[in-house]
mmCIF file of C-alpha atoms and ligand atoms in Angstrom:
data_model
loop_
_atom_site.group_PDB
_atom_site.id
_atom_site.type_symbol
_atom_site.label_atom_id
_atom_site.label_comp_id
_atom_site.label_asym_id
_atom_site.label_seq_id
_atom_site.Cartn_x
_atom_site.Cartn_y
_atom_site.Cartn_z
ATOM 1 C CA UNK A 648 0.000 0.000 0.000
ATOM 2 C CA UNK A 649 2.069 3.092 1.187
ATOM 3 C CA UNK A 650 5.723 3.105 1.582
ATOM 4 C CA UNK A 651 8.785 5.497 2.878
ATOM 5 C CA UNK A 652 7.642 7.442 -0.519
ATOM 6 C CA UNK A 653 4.273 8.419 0.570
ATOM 7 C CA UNK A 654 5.717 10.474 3.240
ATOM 8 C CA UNK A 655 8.922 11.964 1.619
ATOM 9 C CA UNK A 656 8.658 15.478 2.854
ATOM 10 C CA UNK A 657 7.355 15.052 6.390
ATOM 11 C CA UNK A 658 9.492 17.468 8.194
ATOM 12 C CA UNK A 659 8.267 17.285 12.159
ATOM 13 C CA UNK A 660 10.474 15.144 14.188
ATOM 14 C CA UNK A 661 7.771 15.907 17.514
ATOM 15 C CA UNK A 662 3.770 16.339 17.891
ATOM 16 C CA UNK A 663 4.019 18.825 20.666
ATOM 17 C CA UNK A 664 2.033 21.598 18.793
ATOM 18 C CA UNK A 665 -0.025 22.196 15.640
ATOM 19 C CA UNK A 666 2.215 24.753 14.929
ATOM 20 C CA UNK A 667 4.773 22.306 14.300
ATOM 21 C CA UNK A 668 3.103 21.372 11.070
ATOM 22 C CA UNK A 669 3.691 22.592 7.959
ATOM 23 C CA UNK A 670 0.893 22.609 5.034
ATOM 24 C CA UNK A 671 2.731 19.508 3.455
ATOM 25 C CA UNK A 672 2.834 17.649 6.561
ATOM 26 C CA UNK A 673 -0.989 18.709 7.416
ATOM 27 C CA UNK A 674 -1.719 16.968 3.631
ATOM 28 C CA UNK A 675 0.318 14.197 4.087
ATOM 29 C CA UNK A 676 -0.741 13.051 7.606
ATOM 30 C CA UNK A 677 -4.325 13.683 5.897
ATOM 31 C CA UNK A 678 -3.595 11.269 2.828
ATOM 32 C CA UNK A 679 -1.711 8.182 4.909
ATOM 33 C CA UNK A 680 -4.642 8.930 7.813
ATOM 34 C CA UNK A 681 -7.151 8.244 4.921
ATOM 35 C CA UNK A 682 -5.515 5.018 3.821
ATOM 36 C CA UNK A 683 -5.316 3.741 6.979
ATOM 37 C CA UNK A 684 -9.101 3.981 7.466
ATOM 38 C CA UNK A 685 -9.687 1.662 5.136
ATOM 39 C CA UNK A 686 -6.585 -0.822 6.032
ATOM 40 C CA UNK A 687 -7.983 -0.552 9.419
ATOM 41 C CA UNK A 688 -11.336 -2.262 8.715
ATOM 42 C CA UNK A 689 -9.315 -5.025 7.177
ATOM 43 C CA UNK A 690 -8.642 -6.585 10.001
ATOM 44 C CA UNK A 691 -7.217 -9.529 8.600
ATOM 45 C CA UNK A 692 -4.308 -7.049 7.055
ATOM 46 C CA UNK A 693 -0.923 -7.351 8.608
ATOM 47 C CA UNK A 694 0.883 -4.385 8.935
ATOM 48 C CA UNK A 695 4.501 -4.342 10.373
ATOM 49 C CA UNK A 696 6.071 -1.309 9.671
ATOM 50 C CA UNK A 697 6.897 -0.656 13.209
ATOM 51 C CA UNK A 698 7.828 -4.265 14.064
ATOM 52 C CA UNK A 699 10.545 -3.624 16.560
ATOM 53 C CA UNK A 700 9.808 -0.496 17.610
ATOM 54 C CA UNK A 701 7.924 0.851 21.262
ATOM 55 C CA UNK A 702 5.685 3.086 22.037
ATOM 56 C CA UNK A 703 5.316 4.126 25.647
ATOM 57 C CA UNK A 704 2.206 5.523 26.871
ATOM 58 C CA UNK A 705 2.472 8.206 29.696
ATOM 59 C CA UNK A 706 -0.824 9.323 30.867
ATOM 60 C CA UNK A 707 -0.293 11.871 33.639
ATOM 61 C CA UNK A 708 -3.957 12.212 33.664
ATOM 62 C CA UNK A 709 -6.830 9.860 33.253
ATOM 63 C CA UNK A 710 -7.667 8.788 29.460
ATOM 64 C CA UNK A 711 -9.980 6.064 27.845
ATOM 65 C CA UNK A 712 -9.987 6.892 24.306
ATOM 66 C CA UNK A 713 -7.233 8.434 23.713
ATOM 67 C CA UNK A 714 -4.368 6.052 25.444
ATOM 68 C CA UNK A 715 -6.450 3.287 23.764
ATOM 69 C CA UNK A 716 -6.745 4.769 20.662
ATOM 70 C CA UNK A 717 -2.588 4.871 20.469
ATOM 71 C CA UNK A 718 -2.093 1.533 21.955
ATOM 72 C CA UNK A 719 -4.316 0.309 19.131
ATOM 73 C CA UNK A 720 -3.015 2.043 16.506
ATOM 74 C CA UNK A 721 0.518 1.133 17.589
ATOM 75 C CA UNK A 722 -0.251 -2.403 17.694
ATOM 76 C CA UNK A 723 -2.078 -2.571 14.355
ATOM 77 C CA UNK A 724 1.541 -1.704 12.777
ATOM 78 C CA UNK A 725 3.014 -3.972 14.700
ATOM 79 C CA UNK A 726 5.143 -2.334 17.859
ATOM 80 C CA UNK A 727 4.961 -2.839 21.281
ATOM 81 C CA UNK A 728 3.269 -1.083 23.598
ATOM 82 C CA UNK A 729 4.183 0.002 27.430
ATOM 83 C CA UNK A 730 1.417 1.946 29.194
ATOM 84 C CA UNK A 731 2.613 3.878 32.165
ATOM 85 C CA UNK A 732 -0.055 5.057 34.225
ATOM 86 C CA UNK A 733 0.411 7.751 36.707
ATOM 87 C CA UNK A 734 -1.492 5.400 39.527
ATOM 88 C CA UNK A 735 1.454 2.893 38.950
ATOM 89 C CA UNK A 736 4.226 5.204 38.338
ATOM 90 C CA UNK A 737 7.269 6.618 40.672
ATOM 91 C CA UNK A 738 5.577 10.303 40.338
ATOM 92 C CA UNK A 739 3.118 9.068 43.211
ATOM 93 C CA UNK A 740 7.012 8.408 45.328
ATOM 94 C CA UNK A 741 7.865 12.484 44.530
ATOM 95 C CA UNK A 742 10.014 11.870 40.725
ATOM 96 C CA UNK A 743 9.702 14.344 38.916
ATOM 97 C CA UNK A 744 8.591 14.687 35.437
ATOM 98 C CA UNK A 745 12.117 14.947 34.382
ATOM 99 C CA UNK A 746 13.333 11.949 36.530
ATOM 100 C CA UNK A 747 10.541 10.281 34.806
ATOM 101 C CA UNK A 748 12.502 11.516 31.691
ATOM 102 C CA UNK A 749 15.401 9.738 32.066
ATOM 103 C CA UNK A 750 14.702 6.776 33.222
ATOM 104 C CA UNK A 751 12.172 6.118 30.510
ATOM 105 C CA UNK A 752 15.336 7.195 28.121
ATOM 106 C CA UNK A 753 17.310 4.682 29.210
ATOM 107 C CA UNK A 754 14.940 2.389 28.095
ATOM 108 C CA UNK A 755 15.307 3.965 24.483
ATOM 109 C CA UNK A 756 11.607 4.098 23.365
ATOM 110 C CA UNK A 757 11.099 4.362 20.074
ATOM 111 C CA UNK A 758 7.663 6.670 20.675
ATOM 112 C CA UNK A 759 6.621 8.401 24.069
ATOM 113 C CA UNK A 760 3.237 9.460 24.432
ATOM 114 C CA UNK A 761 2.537 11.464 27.087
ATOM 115 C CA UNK A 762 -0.654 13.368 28.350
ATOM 116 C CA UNK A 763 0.421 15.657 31.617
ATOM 117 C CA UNK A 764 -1.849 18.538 33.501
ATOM 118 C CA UNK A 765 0.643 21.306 33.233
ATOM 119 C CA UNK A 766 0.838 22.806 29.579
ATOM 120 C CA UNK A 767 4.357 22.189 28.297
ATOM 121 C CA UNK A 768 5.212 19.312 29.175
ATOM 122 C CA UNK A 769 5.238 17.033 26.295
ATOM 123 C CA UNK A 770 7.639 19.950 24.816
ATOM 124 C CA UNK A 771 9.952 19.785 28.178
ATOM 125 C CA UNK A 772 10.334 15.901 27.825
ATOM 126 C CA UNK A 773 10.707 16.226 24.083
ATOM 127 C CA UNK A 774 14.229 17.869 24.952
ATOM 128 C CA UNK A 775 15.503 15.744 27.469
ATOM 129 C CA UNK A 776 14.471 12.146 25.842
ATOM 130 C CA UNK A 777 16.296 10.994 22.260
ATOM 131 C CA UNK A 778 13.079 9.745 20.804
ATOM 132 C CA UNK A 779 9.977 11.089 19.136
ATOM 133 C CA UNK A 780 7.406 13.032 21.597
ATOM 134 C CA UNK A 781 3.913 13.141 20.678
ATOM 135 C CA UNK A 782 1.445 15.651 23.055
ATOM 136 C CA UNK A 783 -1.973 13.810 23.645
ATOM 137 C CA UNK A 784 -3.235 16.727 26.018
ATOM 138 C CA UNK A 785 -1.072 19.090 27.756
ATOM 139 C CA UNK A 786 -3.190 20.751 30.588
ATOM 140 C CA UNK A 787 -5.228 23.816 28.554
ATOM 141 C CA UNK A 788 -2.633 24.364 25.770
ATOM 142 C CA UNK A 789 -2.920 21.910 22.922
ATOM 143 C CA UNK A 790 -4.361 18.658 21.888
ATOM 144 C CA UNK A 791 -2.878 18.334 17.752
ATOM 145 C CA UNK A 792 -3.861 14.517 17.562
ATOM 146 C CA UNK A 793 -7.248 15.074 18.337
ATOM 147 C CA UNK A 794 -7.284 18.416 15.724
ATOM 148 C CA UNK A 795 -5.717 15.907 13.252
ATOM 149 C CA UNK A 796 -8.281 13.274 13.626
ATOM 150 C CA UNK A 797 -11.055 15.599 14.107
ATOM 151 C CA UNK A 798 -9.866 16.896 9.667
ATOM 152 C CA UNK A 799 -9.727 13.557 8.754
ATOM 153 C CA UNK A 800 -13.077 12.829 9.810
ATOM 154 C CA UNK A 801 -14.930 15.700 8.956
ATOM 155 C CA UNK A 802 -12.858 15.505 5.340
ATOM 156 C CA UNK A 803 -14.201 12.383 5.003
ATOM 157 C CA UNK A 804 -17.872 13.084 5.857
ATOM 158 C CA UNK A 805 -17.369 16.542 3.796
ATOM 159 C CA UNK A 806 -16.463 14.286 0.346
ATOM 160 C CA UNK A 807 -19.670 12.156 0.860
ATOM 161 C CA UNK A 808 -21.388 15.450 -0.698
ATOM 162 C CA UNK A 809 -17.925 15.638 -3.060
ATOM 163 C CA UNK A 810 -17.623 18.586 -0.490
ATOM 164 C CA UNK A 811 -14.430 19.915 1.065
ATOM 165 C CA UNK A 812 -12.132 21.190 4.082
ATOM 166 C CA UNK A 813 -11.741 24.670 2.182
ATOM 167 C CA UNK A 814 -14.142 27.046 2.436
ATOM 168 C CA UNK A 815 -16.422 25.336 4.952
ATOM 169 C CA UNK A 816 -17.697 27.412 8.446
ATOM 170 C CA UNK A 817 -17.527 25.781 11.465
ATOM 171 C CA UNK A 818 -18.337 26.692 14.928
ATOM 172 C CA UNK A 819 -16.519 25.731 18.191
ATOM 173 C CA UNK A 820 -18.631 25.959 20.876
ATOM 174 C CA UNK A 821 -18.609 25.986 25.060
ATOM 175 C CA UNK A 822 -15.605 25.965 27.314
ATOM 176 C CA UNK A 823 -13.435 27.061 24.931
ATOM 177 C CA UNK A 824 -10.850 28.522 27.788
ATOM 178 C CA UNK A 825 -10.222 25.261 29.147
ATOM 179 C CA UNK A 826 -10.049 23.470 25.889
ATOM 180 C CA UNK A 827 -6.311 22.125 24.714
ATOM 181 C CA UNK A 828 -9.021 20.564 22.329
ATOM 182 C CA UNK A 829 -10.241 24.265 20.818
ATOM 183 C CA UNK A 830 -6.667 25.460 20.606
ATOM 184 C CA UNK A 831 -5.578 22.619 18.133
ATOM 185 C CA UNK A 832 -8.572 23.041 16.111
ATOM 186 C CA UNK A 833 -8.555 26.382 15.458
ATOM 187 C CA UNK A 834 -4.672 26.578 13.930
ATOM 188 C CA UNK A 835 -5.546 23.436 12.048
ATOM 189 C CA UNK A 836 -9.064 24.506 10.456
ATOM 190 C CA UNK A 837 -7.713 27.799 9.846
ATOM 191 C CA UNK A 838 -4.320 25.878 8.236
ATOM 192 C CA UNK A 839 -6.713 24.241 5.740
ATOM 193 C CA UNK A 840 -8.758 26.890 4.846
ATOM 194 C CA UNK A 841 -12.132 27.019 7.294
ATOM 195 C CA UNK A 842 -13.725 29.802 8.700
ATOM 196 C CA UNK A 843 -13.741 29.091 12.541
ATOM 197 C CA UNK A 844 -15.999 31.027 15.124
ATOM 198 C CA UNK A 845 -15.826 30.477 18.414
ATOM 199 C CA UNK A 846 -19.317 30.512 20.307
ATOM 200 C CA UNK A 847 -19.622 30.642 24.255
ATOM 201 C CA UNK A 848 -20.500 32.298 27.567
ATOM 202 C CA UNK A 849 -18.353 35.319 28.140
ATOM 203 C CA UNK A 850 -16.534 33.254 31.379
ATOM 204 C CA UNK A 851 -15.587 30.682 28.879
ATOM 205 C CA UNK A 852 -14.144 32.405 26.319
ATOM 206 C CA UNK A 853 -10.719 33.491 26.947
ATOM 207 C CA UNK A 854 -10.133 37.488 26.555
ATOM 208 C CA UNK A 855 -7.900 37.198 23.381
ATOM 209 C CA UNK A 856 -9.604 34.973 21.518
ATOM 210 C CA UNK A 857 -10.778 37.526 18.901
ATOM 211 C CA UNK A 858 -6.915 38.107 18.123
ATOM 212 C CA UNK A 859 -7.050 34.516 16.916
ATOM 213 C CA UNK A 860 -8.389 35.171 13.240
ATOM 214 C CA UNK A 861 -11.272 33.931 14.550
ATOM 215 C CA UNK A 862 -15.004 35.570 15.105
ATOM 216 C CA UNK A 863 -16.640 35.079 18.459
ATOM 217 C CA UNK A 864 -19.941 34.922 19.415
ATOM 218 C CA UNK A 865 -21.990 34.847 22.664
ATOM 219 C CA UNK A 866 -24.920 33.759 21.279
ATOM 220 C CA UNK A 867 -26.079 29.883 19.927
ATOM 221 C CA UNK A 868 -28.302 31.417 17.517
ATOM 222 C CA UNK A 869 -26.034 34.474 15.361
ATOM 223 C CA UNK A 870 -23.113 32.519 16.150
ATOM 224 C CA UNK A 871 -24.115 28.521 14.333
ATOM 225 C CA UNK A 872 -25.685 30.611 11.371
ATOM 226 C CA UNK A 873 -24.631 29.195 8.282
ATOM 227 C CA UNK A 874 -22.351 26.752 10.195
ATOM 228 C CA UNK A 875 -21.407 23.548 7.787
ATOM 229 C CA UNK A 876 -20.069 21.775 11.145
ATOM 230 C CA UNK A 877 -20.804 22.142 14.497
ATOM 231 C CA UNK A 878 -17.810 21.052 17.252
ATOM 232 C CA UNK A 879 -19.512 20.770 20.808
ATOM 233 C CA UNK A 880 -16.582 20.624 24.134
ATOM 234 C CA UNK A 881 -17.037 19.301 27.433
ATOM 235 C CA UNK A 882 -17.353 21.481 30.658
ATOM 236 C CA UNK A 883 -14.531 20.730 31.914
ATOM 237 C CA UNK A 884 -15.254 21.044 35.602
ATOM 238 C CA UNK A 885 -12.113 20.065 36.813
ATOM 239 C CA UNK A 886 -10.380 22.360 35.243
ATOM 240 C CA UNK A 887 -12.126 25.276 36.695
ATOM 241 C CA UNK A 888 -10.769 26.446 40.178
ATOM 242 C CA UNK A 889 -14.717 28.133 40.685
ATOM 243 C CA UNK A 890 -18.021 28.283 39.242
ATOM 244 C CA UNK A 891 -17.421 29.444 35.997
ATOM 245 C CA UNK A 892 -21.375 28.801 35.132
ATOM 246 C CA UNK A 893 -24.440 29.472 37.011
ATOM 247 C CA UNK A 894 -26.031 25.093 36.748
ATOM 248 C CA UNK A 895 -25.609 23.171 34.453
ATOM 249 C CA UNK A 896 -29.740 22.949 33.806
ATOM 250 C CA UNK A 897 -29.165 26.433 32.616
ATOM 251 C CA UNK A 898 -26.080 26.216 30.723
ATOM 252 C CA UNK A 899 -27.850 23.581 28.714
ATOM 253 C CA UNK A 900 -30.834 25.639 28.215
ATOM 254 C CA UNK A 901 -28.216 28.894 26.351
ATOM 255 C CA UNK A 902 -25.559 26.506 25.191
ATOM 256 C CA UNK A 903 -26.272 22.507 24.829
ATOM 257 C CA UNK A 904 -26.914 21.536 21.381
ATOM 258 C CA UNK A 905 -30.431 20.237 20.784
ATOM 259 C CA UNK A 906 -32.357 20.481 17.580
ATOM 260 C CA UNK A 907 -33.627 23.497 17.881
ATOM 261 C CA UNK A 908 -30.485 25.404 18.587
ATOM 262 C CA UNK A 909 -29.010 23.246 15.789
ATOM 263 C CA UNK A 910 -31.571 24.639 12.918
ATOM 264 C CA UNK A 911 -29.673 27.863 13.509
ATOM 265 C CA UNK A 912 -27.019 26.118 11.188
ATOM 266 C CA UNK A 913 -26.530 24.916 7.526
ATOM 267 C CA UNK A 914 -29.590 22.265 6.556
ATOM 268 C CA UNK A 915 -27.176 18.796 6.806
ATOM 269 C CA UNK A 916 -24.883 20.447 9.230
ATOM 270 C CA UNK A 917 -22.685 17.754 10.666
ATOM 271 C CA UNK A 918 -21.792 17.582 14.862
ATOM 272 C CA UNK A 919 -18.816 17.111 16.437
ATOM 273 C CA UNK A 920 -17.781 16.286 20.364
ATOM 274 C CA UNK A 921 -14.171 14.601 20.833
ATOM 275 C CA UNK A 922 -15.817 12.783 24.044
ATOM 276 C CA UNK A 923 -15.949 12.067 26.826
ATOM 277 C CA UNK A 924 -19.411 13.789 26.548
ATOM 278 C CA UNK A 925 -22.042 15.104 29.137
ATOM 279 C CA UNK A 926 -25.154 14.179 27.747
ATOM 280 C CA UNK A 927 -27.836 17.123 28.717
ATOM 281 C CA UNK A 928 -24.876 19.817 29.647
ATOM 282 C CA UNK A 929 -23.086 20.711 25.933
ATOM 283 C CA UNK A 930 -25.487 18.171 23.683
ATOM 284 C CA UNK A 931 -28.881 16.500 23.750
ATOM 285 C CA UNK A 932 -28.464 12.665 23.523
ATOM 286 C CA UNK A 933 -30.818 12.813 20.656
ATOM 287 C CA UNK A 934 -28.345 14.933 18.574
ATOM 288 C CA UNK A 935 -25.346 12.775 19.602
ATOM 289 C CA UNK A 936 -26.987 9.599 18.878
ATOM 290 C CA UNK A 937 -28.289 10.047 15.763
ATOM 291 C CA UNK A 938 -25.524 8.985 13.443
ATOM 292 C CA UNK A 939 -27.297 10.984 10.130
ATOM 293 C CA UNK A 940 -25.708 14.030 11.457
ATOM 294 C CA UNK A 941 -23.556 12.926 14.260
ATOM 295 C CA UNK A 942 -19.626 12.250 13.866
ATOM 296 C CA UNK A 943 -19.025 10.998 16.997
ATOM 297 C CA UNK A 944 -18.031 7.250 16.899
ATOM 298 C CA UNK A 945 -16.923 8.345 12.902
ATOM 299 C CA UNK A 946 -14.131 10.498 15.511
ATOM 300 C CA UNK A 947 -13.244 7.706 17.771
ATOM 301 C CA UNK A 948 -12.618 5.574 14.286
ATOM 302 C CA UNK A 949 -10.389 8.377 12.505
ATOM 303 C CA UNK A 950 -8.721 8.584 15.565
ATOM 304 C CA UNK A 951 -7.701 4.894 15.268
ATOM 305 C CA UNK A 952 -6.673 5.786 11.550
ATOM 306 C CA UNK A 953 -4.842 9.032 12.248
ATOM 307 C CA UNK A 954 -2.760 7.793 15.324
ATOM 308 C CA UNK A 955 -1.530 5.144 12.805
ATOM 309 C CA UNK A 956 -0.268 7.654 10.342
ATOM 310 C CA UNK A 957 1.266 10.026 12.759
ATOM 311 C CA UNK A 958 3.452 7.024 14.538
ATOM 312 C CA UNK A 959 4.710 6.254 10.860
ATOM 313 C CA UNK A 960 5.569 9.370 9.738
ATOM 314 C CA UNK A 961 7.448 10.314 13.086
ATOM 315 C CA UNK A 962 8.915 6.370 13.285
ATOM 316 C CA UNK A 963 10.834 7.684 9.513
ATOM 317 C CA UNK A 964 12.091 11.205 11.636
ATOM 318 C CA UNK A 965 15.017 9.287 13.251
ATOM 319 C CA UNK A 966 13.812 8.544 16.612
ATOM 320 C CA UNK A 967 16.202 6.486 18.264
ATOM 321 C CA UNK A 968 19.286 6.437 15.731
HETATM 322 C C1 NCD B 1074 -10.374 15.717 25.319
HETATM 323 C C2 NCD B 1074 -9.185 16.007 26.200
HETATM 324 O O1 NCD B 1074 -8.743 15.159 26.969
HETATM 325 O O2 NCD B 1074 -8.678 17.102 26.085
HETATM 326 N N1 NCD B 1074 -10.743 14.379 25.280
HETATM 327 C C3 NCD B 1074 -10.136 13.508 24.453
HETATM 328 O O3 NCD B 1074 -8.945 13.506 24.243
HETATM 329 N N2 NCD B 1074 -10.918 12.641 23.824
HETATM 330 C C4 NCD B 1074 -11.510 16.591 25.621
HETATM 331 C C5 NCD B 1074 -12.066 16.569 27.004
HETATM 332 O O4 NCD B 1074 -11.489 16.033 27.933
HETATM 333 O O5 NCD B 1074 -13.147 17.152 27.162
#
């Protein structure tokens, strides 16, 4: 299917950022993403290209999908996988991250993945370990494999309708201040060529945003107008040191996507969460469920897909050599 060839170009030798992606490497992550969602239904498919190789998983903080969704996609090409936990790891004993650091090092990994509460610190182990670092979460600051996964799937839902990335609206809406999950969307949608608006409560939208290229909007209604894609977040509760809404019953009632708040947008518009979601906070079950204009487990399975691609392309950087 693909070979070294595919990616010839690929310049990042980390995922810490989006902003360590060039066009070309948005495109080509894109293209080998897209192959692998169909190699990935195969199941009976064998795919070694990382035979030999190891990925660690370093979850600092609590993860279903997402350390699953790399452990799978690591094993489907054929490497090994470590998961380090933070329940079972020395950081409960007082190490420190950078401890941590080293002795994973000396293990030479050929992948780390690490998710960590305190922005920055993918990019802080990136320069202390000799292998490639890829961010899945760094406290509020960026989340690129999600963004990645999140334009492969709405690509592919987009070319159903021989419809594309370019050109497109799409609204990010809710607690876009604590959302590493906003962050990496916005410089990627705007990277390929979508108009992004922001929509939340004033307390969840960060003062700056509008000096992100993007427009922002306090209101469900203005703000989804003409929207091609809606992307709903998660309150993220824990991540707010007060009450940064009045209830939830009423947060739902000016924010939560139902039906009604969704006619605002395009006729066919398509909806996005990238989980874990609160049902009756930021969406209505009956939008999330219904899988004619839901993307939701269409995410989880692009997320599968893109993981795969991204471990290739950074296996070829060098890693370990
Ligand atoms: C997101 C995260 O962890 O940032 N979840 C995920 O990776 N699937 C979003 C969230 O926690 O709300």
């Amino acid at each position: 299917m693909h070979n070294a060839h595919s990616i010839i170009g690929f310049s990042a030798r980390h995922l810490l950022s989006v902003t360590d992606l060039n066009r070309i490497d948005i495109d080509l992550l894109l293209s080998l993403g897209e192959s692998y969602l169909d190699l990935s239904v195969q199941k009976d498919s064998k795919n070694s290209v990382l035979a030999g190789k190891t990925l660690v998983n370093l979850f600092f903080e609590n993860s279903t999908r997402t350390e699953k969704s790399f452990e799978l996609a690591a094993r489907r090409l054929g490497a090994h996988v470590i998961n380090m936990s933070i329940a079972q790891s020395s950081t409960s004993k007082g190490e420190t991250l950078l401890d941590t650091a080293a002795t994973l090092n000396a293990m030479s990994p050929d992948l780390l993945v690490i998710r960590h509460g305190a922005s920055g610190a993918p990019a802080l182990l990136a320069q202390k370990v000799s292998c490639a670092v890829i961010n899945a979460g760094d406290g509020t600051h960026e989340h690129p494999t999600q963004a990645l996964l999140d334009a492969l799937c709405l690509q592919q839902a987009l070319a159903q309708d021989g419809r594309q990335l370019d050109g497109i609206r799409i609204a990010i809406c809710g607690d876009i201040m604590h959302s590493r999950v906003a962050r990496s969307n916005i410089h990627l949608l705007k990277q390929l060529g979508c108009e992004v608006r922001l929509i939340g409560p004033p307390t969840l939208l960060p003062t700056d945003a509008d000096r992100w290229g993007v427009e922002v909007f306090n209101d469900m209604k203005t703000g989804l107008e003409g929207c091609d894609a809606v992307m709903m977040l998660r309150l993220q509760i824990e991540r707010m040191g007060g009450a940064f809404v009045p209830s939830k019953r009423e947060y739902f009632h000016f924010y939560g996507l139902d039906r009604e708040k969704l006619d605002y947008a395009r006729d066919g518009a398509f909806v996005m969460h990238p989980g874990p979601m609160n049902r009756g906070v930021e969406i209505s079950s009956d939008i999330a469920d219904d899988p004619e204009i839901s993307l939701v487990t269409k995410q989880v399975e692009a997320g599968v897909a893109m993981r795969m691609a991204i471990l290739y392309a950074l296996s070829l950087q060098g890693g370990n050599t």
